[in-house]
Amino acid sequence: MLFIIIFVLILFLPLQQMGVFLGLFLVFIGLFTFVSTYKELPILTNFPAYKIYQKVGRKDFPKFYFYLFSFAAVVIGLFLTLGGVFNFIGN
C-alpha cells in the first residue's frame, strides 16, 4: 500500500512537493520509531517498529540500531523537507 501511495505521488506531484512530503513522512517514521522503542508506550504497540523490537530487540538486536535508524530517518527527512521548502522559496 505504501509503495502505491509513493508511486502515485511520484506521478502527480512536482519534485519539490514530493520531497517535502517524503521528508515529513521520514521525520514522523523516525520519531515514532524512537518513541516506540525508547518509551514503550501502550499507544504505539501496533506500530511495526515496536513489534520488531519486541521480537528481536531484547535478545539479538540492540536498541542502538533502532535509535540509529530513527536518527537517520529524521536527519534525511529534515534535509528533504528543508530542501523542498528552500527550493520553493527560491523559485
XYZ file of C-alpha atoms in Angstrom:
91
model
C 0.000 0.000 0.000
C 2.801 2.395 0.888
C 4.531 1.763 -2.434
C 1.315 2.555 -4.320
C 0.980 5.871 -2.468
C 4.605 6.799 -3.178
C 4.211 5.797 -6.844
C 1.118 7.996 -7.205
C 2.959 10.871 -5.558
C 5.866 10.470 -7.958
C 3.485 10.589 -10.909
C 1.369 13.566 -9.867
C 3.348 15.803 -7.527
C 6.113 18.146 -8.592
C 9.546 17.223 -7.288
C 9.772 19.828 -4.535
C 6.341 18.994 -3.103
C 7.128 15.286 -3.213
C 10.427 15.951 -1.418
C 8.646 17.879 1.319
C 6.009 15.170 1.710
C 8.515 12.309 1.801
C 10.746 14.303 4.141
C 7.929 14.849 6.625
C 6.960 11.201 6.309
C 10.516 10.131 7.172
C 10.615 12.520 10.128
C 7.398 11.042 11.536
C 8.592 7.465 10.952
C 11.869 8.248 12.705
C 10.171 9.894 15.663
C 7.636 7.090 16.063
C 10.418 4.507 15.880
C 12.401 6.306 18.558
C 9.428 6.798 20.871
C 8.118 3.269 20.416
C 11.464 1.678 21.280
C 12.521 4.136 23.999
C 9.356 4.695 25.997
C 7.398 1.546 25.068
C 4.107 3.415 25.233
C 0.926 1.316 25.107
C -0.467 3.616 22.388
C 2.284 2.557 19.979
C 2.016 -1.203 20.441
C 0.572 -1.604 16.922
C 3.447 0.299 15.318
C 5.711 -2.047 13.294
C 8.944 -0.853 14.932
C 7.578 -1.792 18.359
C 6.592 -5.270 17.169
C 10.019 -5.820 15.617
C 11.657 -4.594 18.807
C 9.534 -6.944 20.914
C 10.510 -9.944 18.753
C 14.224 -9.411 18.231
C 15.236 -6.253 20.058
C 15.549 -7.633 23.531
C 17.767 -10.572 22.637
C 19.728 -10.249 19.432
C 19.163 -6.759 18.098
C 20.317 -3.950 20.402
C 18.294 -0.783 20.826
C 21.197 1.143 19.352
C 20.248 0.100 15.813
C 16.676 1.296 16.283
C 17.991 4.608 17.592
C 20.387 4.814 14.640
C 17.561 4.155 12.176
C 15.301 6.741 13.786
C 18.090 9.355 13.848
C 18.964 8.692 10.192
C 15.307 8.872 9.156
C 14.824 12.191 10.956
C 18.005 13.719 9.519
C 17.284 12.595 5.937
C 13.677 13.712 6.308
C 14.717 17.142 7.542
C 17.132 17.551 4.630
C 14.407 16.593 2.139
C 11.856 18.865 3.775
C 14.142 21.872 4.086
C 15.489 21.357 0.579
C 11.981 21.366 -0.860
C 10.961 24.395 1.176
C 14.045 26.414 0.225
C 13.623 25.384 -3.402
C 10.044 26.653 -3.287
C 11.135 29.942 -1.681
C 13.966 30.380 -4.208
C 11.664 29.930 -7.185
